[in-house]
Coordinates of C-alpha atoms in Angstrom, one line a residue:
Chain A
M186 CA -41.2 -67.9 79.5
K187 CA -41.3 -71.6 78.7
L188 CA -38.6 -71.2 76.1
K189 CA -36.1 -69.5 78.3
W190 CA -34.0 -72.6 79.1
P191 CA -33.9 -74.0 75.5
R192 CA -33.2 -70.5 74.2
R193 CA -30.3 -69.9 76.6
T194 CA -28.9 -73.3 75.7
V195 CA -29.0 -72.7 72.0
Q196 CA -27.5 -69.2 72.5
S197 CA -24.6 -70.8 74.4
L198 CA -24.1 -73.2 71.5
G199 CA -24.0 -70.1 69.2
I200 CA -21.3 -68.5 71.3
L201 CA -19.4 -71.7 71.5
F202 CA -19.6 -72.1 67.7
G203 CA -18.4 -68.5 67.4
I204 CA -15.3 -69.2 69.4
F205 CA -14.6 -72.7 68.3
H206 CA -11.0 -71.9 67.5
I207 CA -10.3 -72.6 71.2
T208 CA -10.1 -76.3 70.0
G209 CA -7.2 -75.3 67.7
I210 CA -9.2 -75.7 64.5
G211 CA -8.5 -73.2 61.8
M212 CA -10.8 -71.2 59.5
T213 CA -13.4 -73.3 57.8
H214 CA -15.6 -72.9 54.7
I215 CA -18.7 -72.4 56.9
L216 CA -20.7 -69.2 56.9
F217 CA -21.9 -68.2 60.3
P218 CA -25.7 -67.8 60.5
G219 CA -25.5 -64.5 62.2
L220 CA -23.4 -61.4 62.6
H221 CA -20.1 -62.8 63.8
C222 CA -16.8 -61.2 62.6
Y223 CA -14.4 -63.6 60.8
A224 CA -11.5 -61.5 62.1
C225 CA -12.4 -62.6 65.6
P226 CA -9.2 -64.4 66.9
L227 CA -11.4 -67.3 67.9
A228 CA -13.6 -67.5 64.9
I229 CA -13.7 -70.6 62.6
T230 CA -16.5 -69.3 60.4
V231 CA -17.0 -66.6 57.9
C232 CA -19.2 -63.5 58.5
P233 CA -21.9 -63.5 55.7
I234 CA -22.1 -59.7 55.6
G235 CA -18.3 -59.4 55.4
L236 CA -18.0 -62.0 52.7
M237 CA -20.9 -60.5 50.8
Q238 CA -19.1 -57.1 50.7
N239 CA -15.9 -58.7 49.5
L240 CA -17.7 -60.6 46.7
V241 CA -19.8 -57.5 45.7
A242 CA -16.6 -55.4 45.6
F243 CA -15.0 -57.9 43.2
G244 CA -18.0 -58.3 41.0
V245 CA -18.4 -62.0 41.7
V246 CA -21.9 -63.7 41.5
P247 CA -21.9 -65.3 45.0
Y248 CA -23.6 -68.6 44.3
F249 CA -22.1 -70.3 47.5
W250 CA -23.1 -67.3 49.6
I251 CA -26.7 -67.2 48.2
G252 CA -27.0 -71.0 48.7
A253 CA -25.9 -70.8 52.3
I254 CA -28.1 -67.7 53.2
V255 CA -31.2 -69.2 51.6
A256 CA -30.5 -72.5 53.4
Y257 CA -30.2 -70.7 56.8
G258 CA -33.3 -68.5 56.0
L259 CA -35.4 -71.5 55.0
F260 CA -34.5 -73.3 58.2
A261 CA -35.1 -70.6 60.8
G262 CA -35.4 -67.1 59.1
R263 CA -34.6 -64.5 61.7
G264 CA -34.8 -67.1 64.4
F265 CA -31.0 -67.2 64.3
C266 CA -30.9 -63.6 65.5
G267 CA -32.6 -64.3 68.8
W268 CA -31.5 -67.9 69.3
F269 CA -28.0 -68.3 67.9
C270 CA -26.2 -65.1 67.0
P271 CA -23.6 -64.1 69.7
F272 CA -24.1 -60.4 69.1
G273 CA -27.9 -61.1 69.3
T274 CA -27.3 -62.7 72.7
L275 CA -25.5 -59.6 73.9
N276 CA -28.5 -57.6 72.8
D277 CA -30.6 -60.0 74.7
L278 CA -28.6 -59.8 77.9
L279 CA -28.7 -56.0 77.8
S280 CA -32.4 -55.7 77.1
F281 CA -33.5 -54.1 80.4
R282 CA -35.9 -51.6 79.0
K283 CA -38.6 -53.3 77.0
V284 CA -39.5 -50.3 75.1
K285 CA -39.9 -49.9 71.3
I286 CA -39.4 -46.9 69.2
G287 CA -41.4 -45.9 66.1
A288 CA -42.3 -48.9 63.9
W289 CA -40.8 -47.3 60.8
T290 CA -37.4 -47.4 62.4
S291 CA -37.4 -51.2 62.0
Y292 CA -36.7 -50.5 58.3
G293 CA -33.3 -49.2 59.4
K294 CA -31.8 -52.7 59.1
Y295 CA -32.7 -52.8 55.4
V296 CA -31.1 -49.3 54.9
V297 CA -27.9 -50.6 56.5
L298 CA -28.1 -53.8 54.3
I299 CA -28.4 -51.6 51.2
F300 CA -25.6 -49.4 52.5
A301 CA -23.3 -52.4 52.9
I302 CA -24.0 -53.7 49.4
V303 CA -23.9 -50.4 47.6
G304 CA -21.0 -49.1 49.6
A305 CA -19.0 -52.2 48.8
W306 CA -19.9 -51.9 45.1
L307 CA -19.1 -48.1 44.9
A308 CA -16.0 -48.1 47.1
T309 CA -14.7 -51.6 46.2
D310 CA -14.1 -51.9 49.9
T311 CA -15.7 -53.4 53.0
L312 CA -17.1 -50.1 54.4
F313 CA -19.6 -51.7 56.7
C314 CA -16.9 -53.8 58.4
K315 CA -15.1 -50.6 59.3
L316 CA -18.1 -49.5 61.3
C317 CA -19.6 -52.8 62.5
P318 CA -19.9 -53.0 66.3
A319 CA -19.7 -56.8 66.2
A320 CA -16.2 -56.4 64.6
S321 CA -15.3 -53.8 67.2
L322 CA -16.2 -56.2 70.0
E323 CA -14.9 -59.4 68.5
A324 CA -11.8 -58.2 66.6
S325 CA -10.7 -54.7 67.4
I326 CA -10.7 -55.0 71.1
P327 CA -9.1 -58.5 71.3
Y328 CA -6.4 -57.5 68.8
L329 CA -5.7 -54.3 70.7
F330 CA -5.0 -56.3 73.8
M331 CA -3.0 -58.9 71.8
G332 CA -0.8 -56.0 70.6
V333 CA -1.6 -56.6 67.0
A334 CA -3.8 -53.5 66.6
K335 CA -2.9 -50.0 67.7
L336 CA -5.0 -47.2 69.1
N337 CA -5.5 -45.3 65.8
T338 CA -8.3 -43.5 64.0
P339 CA -10.0 -46.6 62.5
L340 CA -9.9 -48.3 65.9
L341 CA -11.4 -45.2 67.6
V342 CA -14.2 -45.2 65.0
H343 CA -14.8 -48.9 65.8
L344 CA -14.9 -48.2 69.5
G345 CA -17.3 -45.2 68.9
T346 CA -19.8 -47.3 67.0
L347 CA -19.6 -50.0 69.7
A348 CA -20.2 -47.5 72.4
G349 CA -23.1 -46.0 70.6
T350 CA -24.6 -49.4 70.0
L351 CA -24.2 -50.5 73.6
V352 CA -25.9 -47.3 74.8
G353 CA -28.7 -48.0 72.3
M354 CA -29.1 -51.6 73.7
L355 CA -29.3 -50.3 77.2
L356 CA -32.0 -47.8 76.3
V357 CA -34.1 -49.9 73.9
A358 CA -34.5 -53.6 74.0
R359 CA -32.6 -55.5 71.2
F360 CA -31.7 -52.1 69.7
W361 CA -29.1 -53.4 67.2
C362 CA -31.0 -56.5 66.1
R363 CA -34.3 -54.8 65.7
Y364 CA -33.3 -51.6 64.0
L365 CA -29.8 -51.8 62.5
C366 CA -28.5 -55.3 61.9
P367 CA -28.1 -56.0 58.1
M368 CA -27.9 -59.8 58.8
G369 CA -31.3 -59.6 60.6
G370 CA -32.6 -57.7 57.6
L371 CA -31.4 -60.3 55.2
L372 CA -32.8 -63.3 57.2
S373 CA -36.1 -61.6 57.8
L374 CA -36.8 -61.9 54.1
F375 CA -37.3 -65.6 54.8
N376 CA -39.5 -65.3 57.8
R377 CA -42.7 -66.3 56.0
V378 CA -41.3 -69.4 54.4
S379 CA -38.9 -70.6 57.2
F380 CA -39.4 -74.1 58.7
L381 CA -39.1 -72.7 62.2
R382 CA -41.2 -69.6 62.7
L383 CA -43.6 -67.9 65.0
R384 CA -47.2 -69.1 64.3
L385 CA -50.3 -67.3 65.5
D386 CA -52.6 -69.4 67.7
E387 CA -55.9 -67.7 67.1
Q388 CA -57.6 -69.6 69.9
R389 CA -55.3 -68.2 72.5
C390 CA -54.8 -64.8 71.0
K391 CA -58.2 -63.3 70.7
T392 CA -57.8 -59.7 71.9
Chain B
M379 CA -26.2 -70.5 89.5
R380 CA -27.6 -73.8 88.3
D381 CA -28.7 -72.1 85.1
R382 CA -25.1 -71.0 84.4
L383 CA -23.7 -74.4 85.2
G384 CA -26.2 -75.9 82.8
V385 CA -25.1 -73.6 80.0
L386 CA -21.5 -74.5 80.7
V387 CA -22.2 -78.2 80.5
V388 CA -24.1 -77.9 77.2
A389 CA -21.3 -75.7 75.8
L390 CA -18.7 -78.3 76.6
L391 CA -20.8 -81.1 75.2
G392 CA -21.3 -79.1 72.0
L393 CA -17.6 -78.5 71.8
F394 CA -16.9 -82.2 71.3
L395 CA -20.0 -82.8 69.1
L396 CA -19.2 -80.0 66.7
A397 CA -15.4 -80.7 66.4
P398 CA -15.6 -83.0 63.3
L399 CA -17.5 -80.3 61.3
A400 CA -14.5 -78.1 60.9
C401 CA -11.6 -78.4 58.5
G402 CA -8.2 -76.8 58.1
Q403 CA -6.8 -73.9 56.1
E404 CA -5.7 -74.2 52.5
A405 CA -3.7 -72.2 50.0
I406 CA -5.6 -70.2 47.4
L407 CA -3.2 -69.0 44.7
T408 CA -2.4 -71.6 42.0
F409 CA -1.0 -72.3 38.5
E410 CA -2.1 -75.6 37.0
W411 CA -1.0 -77.4 33.8
G412 CA -3.7 -79.0 31.7
A413 CA -1.8 -82.4 31.9
E414 CA 0.8 -83.9 34.1
T415 CA 3.2 -84.6 31.3
L416 CA 3.3 -83.1 27.8
T417 CA 4.1 -85.7 25.2
I418 CA 6.0 -84.4 22.1
A419 CA 7.9 -85.9 19.2
P420 CA 11.4 -84.8 18.3
G421 CA 10.9 -81.9 15.8
G422 CA 7.2 -81.8 16.6
E423 CA 4.9 -79.4 18.4
A424 CA 2.5 -79.9 21.3
R425 CA -0.1 -77.8 23.1
I426 CA -0.9 -77.7 26.8
A427 CA -3.2 -75.4 28.8
L428 CA -2.0 -73.5 31.7
V429 CA -4.7 -72.3 34.0
A430 CA -3.9 -69.4 36.3
R431 CA -6.3 -69.0 39.2
N432 CA -6.4 -65.8 41.1
G433 CA -7.3 -66.5 44.7
S434 CA -6.4 -63.0 45.9
V435 CA -8.7 -60.1 46.4
Y436 CA -6.8 -57.9 43.9
E437 CA -6.5 -58.3 40.2
G438 CA -3.5 -59.8 38.5
D439 CA -2.3 -58.1 35.3
D440 CA -0.2 -58.7 32.3
L441 CA 0.5 -62.4 32.8
E442 CA 3.1 -63.8 30.4
L443 CA 5.4 -66.8 30.3
E444 CA 9.1 -66.5 29.9
A445 CA 11.6 -69.3 29.5
D446 CA 15.2 -69.6 28.5
L447 CA 15.0 -72.8 26.4
E448 CA 17.4 -71.8 23.7
E449 CA 20.2 -74.1 24.9
L450 CA 17.8 -77.1 24.9
G451 CA 16.5 -76.1 21.4
F452 CA 12.9 -75.8 22.5
T453 CA 10.7 -72.8 21.6
L454 CA 7.7 -71.7 23.5
A455 CA 4.7 -69.6 22.4
T456 CA 1.5 -68.7 24.1
D457 CA -2.0 -67.7 23.0
P458 CA -2.8 -65.1 24.1
E459 CA 0.8 -63.8 24.4
I460 CA -0.2 -61.7 27.4
V461 CA -3.3 -62.0 29.6
K462 CA -4.1 -58.4 30.4
K463 CA -6.3 -59.0 33.5
I464 CA -7.2 -61.8 35.9
A465 CA -10.0 -60.6 38.1
P466 CA -10.1 -61.3 41.8
F467 CA -11.1 -64.9 42.3
G468 CA -11.2 -65.3 38.5
D469 CA -9.0 -67.4 36.3
A470 CA -7.4 -67.3 32.9
T471 CA -6.2 -70.0 30.5
L472 CA -3.1 -69.7 28.4
D473 CA -2.7 -72.0 25.4
V474 CA 1.0 -73.0 25.5
L475 CA 2.6 -74.2 22.3
L476 CA 5.9 -76.0 22.7
A477 CA 8.1 -77.0 19.8
A478 CA 10.9 -79.6 20.3
P479 CA 14.2 -79.7 18.4
A480 CA 14.5 -82.4 15.8
D481 CA 17.5 -83.9 17.6
A482 CA 15.8 -84.1 21.0
A483 CA 16.7 -87.3 22.8
E484 CA 14.0 -89.7 23.8
G485 CA 13.1 -89.5 27.5
E486 CA 11.6 -87.2 30.1
I487 CA 12.9 -83.7 30.9
E488 CA 11.6 -80.9 33.1
L489 CA 11.5 -77.4 31.7
T490 CA 11.5 -74.4 34.0
I491 CA 9.2 -71.6 32.9
S492 CA 8.6 -68.4 34.7
A493 CA 5.1 -66.9 35.0
L494 CA 5.5 -63.1 35.2
Y495 CA 2.6 -60.9 36.3
T496 CA 1.8 -57.8 38.2
Y497 CA -0.3 -57.7 41.3
C498 CA -2.1 -54.4 41.7
I499 CA -3.4 -52.8 44.8
D500 CA -5.3 -49.7 43.5
E501 CA -2.7 -47.6 41.7
S502 CA 0.3 -49.5 43.0
C503 CA 1.5 -52.6 41.1
F504 CA 4.2 -55.1 42.0
M505 CA 6.0 -57.4 39.6
L506 CA 5.9 -61.1 40.6
E507 CA 7.6 -64.1 39.2
E508 CA 6.4 -67.7 39.8
P509 CA 8.7 -70.5 38.7
L510 CA 6.7 -73.3 37.0
T511 CA 7.9 -76.8 36.1
L512 CA 6.7 -78.4 32.9
R513 CA 7.4 -82.1 32.5
V514 CA 7.9 -83.1 28.9
A515 CA 8.1 -86.7 27.6
I516 CA 10.0 -86.9 24.3
V517 CA 8.5 -89.8 22.3
P518 CA 9.5 -90.4 18.7
G519 CA 6.4 -90.7 16.6
A520 CA 4.1 -89.1 19.1
D521 CA 1.1 -87.3 17.7
P522 CA 1.7 -83.7 16.9
I523 CA -0.4 -81.4 19.1
A524 CA -0.9 -84.2 21.7
A525 CA -2.4 -82.4 24.6
T526 CA -4.8 -79.6 23.6
A527 CA -5.9 -76.7 25.7
S528 CA -9.5 -76.3 26.6
T529 CA -9.9 -72.5 26.2
R530 CA -13.5 -72.4 25.3
A531 CA -15.6 -70.1 27.4
N532 CA -17.7 -71.7 30.1
P533 CA -21.4 -71.0 29.2
W534 CA -22.7 -72.0 32.6
P535 CA -22.1 -69.0 34.9
P536 CA -24.6 -66.6 33.3
I537 CA -27.2 -69.4 33.0
V538 CA -26.8 -70.5 36.7
A539 CA -26.8 -66.9 37.8
A540 CA -30.1 -66.2 36.0
L541 CA -31.6 -69.4 37.4
V542 CA -30.5 -68.7 41.0
L543 CA -31.6 -65.0 41.0
A544 CA -34.9 -65.8 39.3
G545 CA -35.6 -68.7 41.7
L546 CA -34.7 -66.5 44.7
A547 CA -37.1 -63.7 43.6
A548 CA -39.9 -66.1 42.7
G549 CA -39.5 -68.1 45.9
L550 CA -39.6 -65.0 48.1
L551 CA -42.6 -63.6 46.3
L552 CA -44.5 -66.8 46.3
G553 CA -43.7 -67.3 50.0
R554 CA -45.5 -64.1 50.9
R555 CA -48.8 -65.6 49.8
T556 CA -50.2 -67.9 52.4
R557 CA -51.5 -70.4 49.9
L558 CA -48.4 -70.5 47.9
R559 CA -46.0 -70.7 50.8
I560 CA -45.0 -74.3 50.3
A561 CA -44.3 -73.7 46.6
G562 CA -42.1 -70.7 47.5
A563 CA -40.2 -72.8 50.1
V564 CA -39.6 -75.6 47.6
G565 CA -38.3 -73.1 45.0
L566 CA -36.0 -71.6 47.6
A567 CA -34.8 -75.0 48.6
V568 CA -33.8 -75.7 45.0
V569 CA -32.0 -72.3 44.9
A570 CA -30.1 -73.2 48.1
V571 CA -29.0 -76.6 46.7
L572 CA -28.1 -75.1 43.3
G573 CA -26.2 -72.2 44.9
L574 CA -24.2 -74.3 47.3
A575 CA -23.4 -77.0 44.6
Y576 CA -22.4 -74.6 41.8
G577 CA -20.6 -72.3 44.3
T578 CA -18.6 -75.3 45.5
L579 CA -17.8 -76.3 41.9
E580 CA -16.6 -72.8 41.3
M581 CA -14.4 -73.1 44.4
Q582 CA -16.3 -70.2 46.1
H583 CA -16.2 -72.1 49.4
E584 CA -12.5 -71.8 49.3
Q585 CA -12.7 -68.1 48.5
A586 CA -14.9 -67.7 51.6
Q587 CA -12.4 -69.6 53.7
G588 CA -9.5 -67.6 52.2
I589 CA -11.1 -64.3 53.1
G590 CA -11.8 -65.5 56.6
A591 CA -8.3 -67.0 57.2
V592 CA -6.5 -63.7 56.5
L593 CA -6.4 -61.0 59.0
C594 CA -6.5 -58.1 56.6
M595 CA -5.9 -55.3 59.2
S596 CA -7.1 -52.5 57.0
C597 CA -10.2 -54.4 55.8
V598 CA -11.8 -54.7 59.2
G599 CA -10.7 -51.3 60.3
L600 CA -7.7 -52.0 62.4
E601 CA -5.4 -49.7 60.5
I602 CA -5.6 -47.2 57.6
P603 CA -4.9 -49.0 54.3
S604 CA -1.5 -48.2 52.8
H605 CA -0.9 -48.7 49.1
E606 CA 2.6 -47.1 48.7
P607 CA 5.7 -48.0 50.6
P608 CA 7.1 -45.1 52.6
E609 CA 9.9 -43.1 51.0
L610 CA 13.4 -42.8 52.5
S611 CA 14.6 -39.3 52.9
A612 CA 18.3 -38.3 52.8
E613 CA 18.3 -38.3 56.6
D614 CA 16.7 -41.8 56.7
E615 CA 19.4 -43.0 54.3
G616 CA 22.1 -41.4 56.5
R617 CA 20.8 -43.1 59.6
L618 CA 20.6 -46.5 57.8
A619 CA 24.1 -46.1 56.4
A620 CA 25.4 -45.3 59.9
L621 CA 24.2 -48.5 61.3
T622 CA 27.2 -50.8 62.0
E623 CA 25.8 -53.6 64.1
P624 CA 24.3 -56.4 61.9
R625 CA 20.5 -56.7 61.8
E626 CA 18.7 -59.6 60.2
L627 CA 15.1 -59.1 59.3
L628 CA 12.5 -61.7 58.3
V629 CA 9.6 -60.5 56.2
F630 CA 6.6 -62.9 56.5
S631 CA 4.2 -62.6 53.6
A632 CA 1.7 -64.6 51.7
T633 CA 0.6 -64.6 48.1
W634 CA -2.9 -63.5 48.9
C635 CA -1.8 -60.8 51.4
H636 CA -3.1 -57.3 50.5
S637 CA -0.3 -55.1 51.9
C638 CA 2.7 -57.5 51.8
P639 CA 4.1 -55.9 48.6
V640 CA 4.3 -52.6 50.5
A641 CA 6.2 -54.2 53.4
K642 CA 8.4 -56.2 51.1
A643 CA 9.3 -53.2 48.9
F644 CA 10.1 -51.0 52.0
V645 CA 12.3 -53.6 53.7
A646 CA 14.1 -54.2 50.4
A647 CA 14.7 -50.4 50.2
V648 CA 16.0 -50.3 53.8
D649 CA 18.2 -53.3 53.1
D650 CA 19.7 -51.5 50.0
A651 CA 20.4 -48.4 52.1
S652 CA 22.4 -50.2 54.8
A653 CA 25.3 -52.6 54.6
A654 CA 24.5 -53.9 58.1
I655 CA 20.9 -55.0 57.3
T656 CA 20.0 -58.3 55.6
H657 CA 16.6 -59.6 55.0
R658 CA 14.8 -62.7 53.9
V659 CA 11.2 -63.0 52.6
I660 CA 9.3 -66.0 54.0
D661 CA 6.1 -67.3 52.5
V662 CA 4.0 -68.3 55.5
E663 CA 2.4 -71.1 53.5
E664 CA 5.7 -72.6 52.6
E665 CA 7.3 -72.2 56.0
P666 CA 4.5 -72.4 58.6
E667 CA 6.8 -73.7 61.3
T668 CA 9.0 -70.6 61.0
A669 CA 5.9 -68.4 61.1
E670 CA 4.7 -70.2 64.2
A671 CA 8.1 -70.0 65.9
Y672 CA 8.3 -66.2 65.4
G673 CA 4.7 -65.6 66.5
V674 CA 3.3 -64.6 63.1
V675 CA 0.4 -67.0 63.4
V676 CA -1.6 -65.6 66.2
S677 CA -4.6 -67.6 67.5
G678 CA -4.7 -69.6 64.3
R679 CA -5.0 -66.4 62.1
T680 CA -2.0 -65.6 59.8
I681 CA -1.2 -62.0 60.3
V682 CA 0.7 -60.7 57.3
P683 CA 2.7 -58.7 56.6
A684 CA 4.9 -59.2 59.6
I685 CA 8.5 -58.2 60.1
V686 CA 10.7 -59.9 62.7
R687 CA 14.1 -58.7 63.9
V688 CA 15.9 -62.1 64.4
D689 CA 18.3 -61.3 67.2
T690 CA 15.6 -60.0 69.5
S691 CA 12.6 -61.8 68.0
E692 CA 10.7 -58.5 68.1
L693 CA 7.7 -58.5 65.8
L694 CA 6.0 -55.8 63.8
T695 CA 2.7 -56.4 62.0
G696 CA 0.8 -54.4 59.4
T697 CA 1.9 -51.4 57.5
D698 CA 0.5 -48.6 59.7
H699 CA 3.3 -46.1 60.3
L700 CA 5.7 -48.6 58.9
K701 CA 8.8 -46.4 58.6
A702 CA 8.7 -45.1 62.2
R703 CA 8.0 -48.6 63.6
L704 CA 10.6 -50.3 61.6
F705 CA 13.2 -47.7 62.4
E706 CA 12.4 -48.2 66.1
L707 CA 12.6 -52.0 65.7
L708 CA 16.1 -51.5 64.1
E709 CA 17.2 -49.2 66.8
L710 CA 18.8 -46.9 64.3
P711 CA 21.4 -44.4 65.6
D712 CA 20.6 -40.7 65.2
V713 CA 22.6 -38.9 62.5
E714 CA 24.0 -36.5 65.1
E715 CA 25.3 -39.4 67.2
T716 CA 27.3 -40.7 64.3
G717 CA 28.6 -37.3 63.2
G718 CA 26.6 -37.3 60.0
S719 CA 24.5 -34.5 58.6
S720 CA 20.8 -34.4 57.8

């Protein structure tokens, strides 16, 4: 409870960073430390999962991508998900039912991560982007209203995955982040070595 | 309420603090000569490297140079004669050998050379021609083979890749053991620095920006990818031929755009089929003001391909249902209205 204010503040900064194009600045070289679609009309950063799929599809060894992900992971690990990622913030805001489903389901995010990598490799295409609910919310819907996108099959697929994810979020707290987000899966690899991480206070936690 | 106001204040403060971090968009497709000027003696030969960097997400094929230098008496040869494939984000170096005529006058001249290559999207390939200018200084007594090409293979990528991947695996494994956590973190920090530094040297930061700056509508699931321009039926050609009012179209494209060749090829076919239609292809990087003026740059993101009807300023983006939408944009008469047959 003590962390509510700082957390909300940092989450606001995350959203602000996600829509920084409102200042008129164009796309930068910076990877966003969370799941935030680069096709978002207000984005100035590159989505790590989208970029990774592109690079895997082209058979490029992604040195810059690895360097950035390791740097983010070392700094805060999965802390970015709960504190900075705009889509994580949405998960947070819709977390009304603090229930959990089977522990094994938390491995789902690694399955999605592997699907994104293998799918990009096999199909030489960004398959995960076509299903990503963050892309649905941050790119498909804005471009539909801007008249750039049309209500066609790929867009309906996007809207379907977003609707499914929103229902999941309403039924299970942090549904997407906890069970399906490939970026969360990637950053969680660094949880044990990250500079900012949860530490067990054995004096206070005895039961 | 106070909570929300606080968030707003922090957000606005952050806006100004973070502003200097960002930087602008840059072009990503380039040809680069190994030297600014090639020095050559009359009757002599000189070599120069031409590096072709592919900043696009599809491969470039069959790169070759072509130049009409006969009148000037120069001859040009390349090694290899043709570069069969340049991978996405890859590069290739051509070793260009130029021979000057014995009676070449002392001084500087500029030679125009065309780089021809095909740009392939899956099974569909499009021929592209890029004019290049080579500045040549003719200096009597200059060393033969003055500027040499550096065509040796770069040994570093596999070494750095092995180091980065091994360091990453070792760092993550060590980090899982409580006592070795610091060693793991140090190893990973080295990987982060090495990856970012080498990736920047390899221009991967620009590749990342290039991917982010393009609104590839099919890539993010805004439309179904199209790799072939629509075909014109006899009826379509009849409707186009029946158009009498002039229509001017602007096709906005970019060198790195996935589906621009499809849009350009289709508009060219439509132009050929109608005497009333004219079109001009505009590179959004060369004429950003025109792109802005016609609404092709939306919210800082360049949306290509885009087709604009000049007299009405109506805009069409993407290649989804291109034929139907373009015909609607052109307001083509029905064949029956003009007395034609289908």
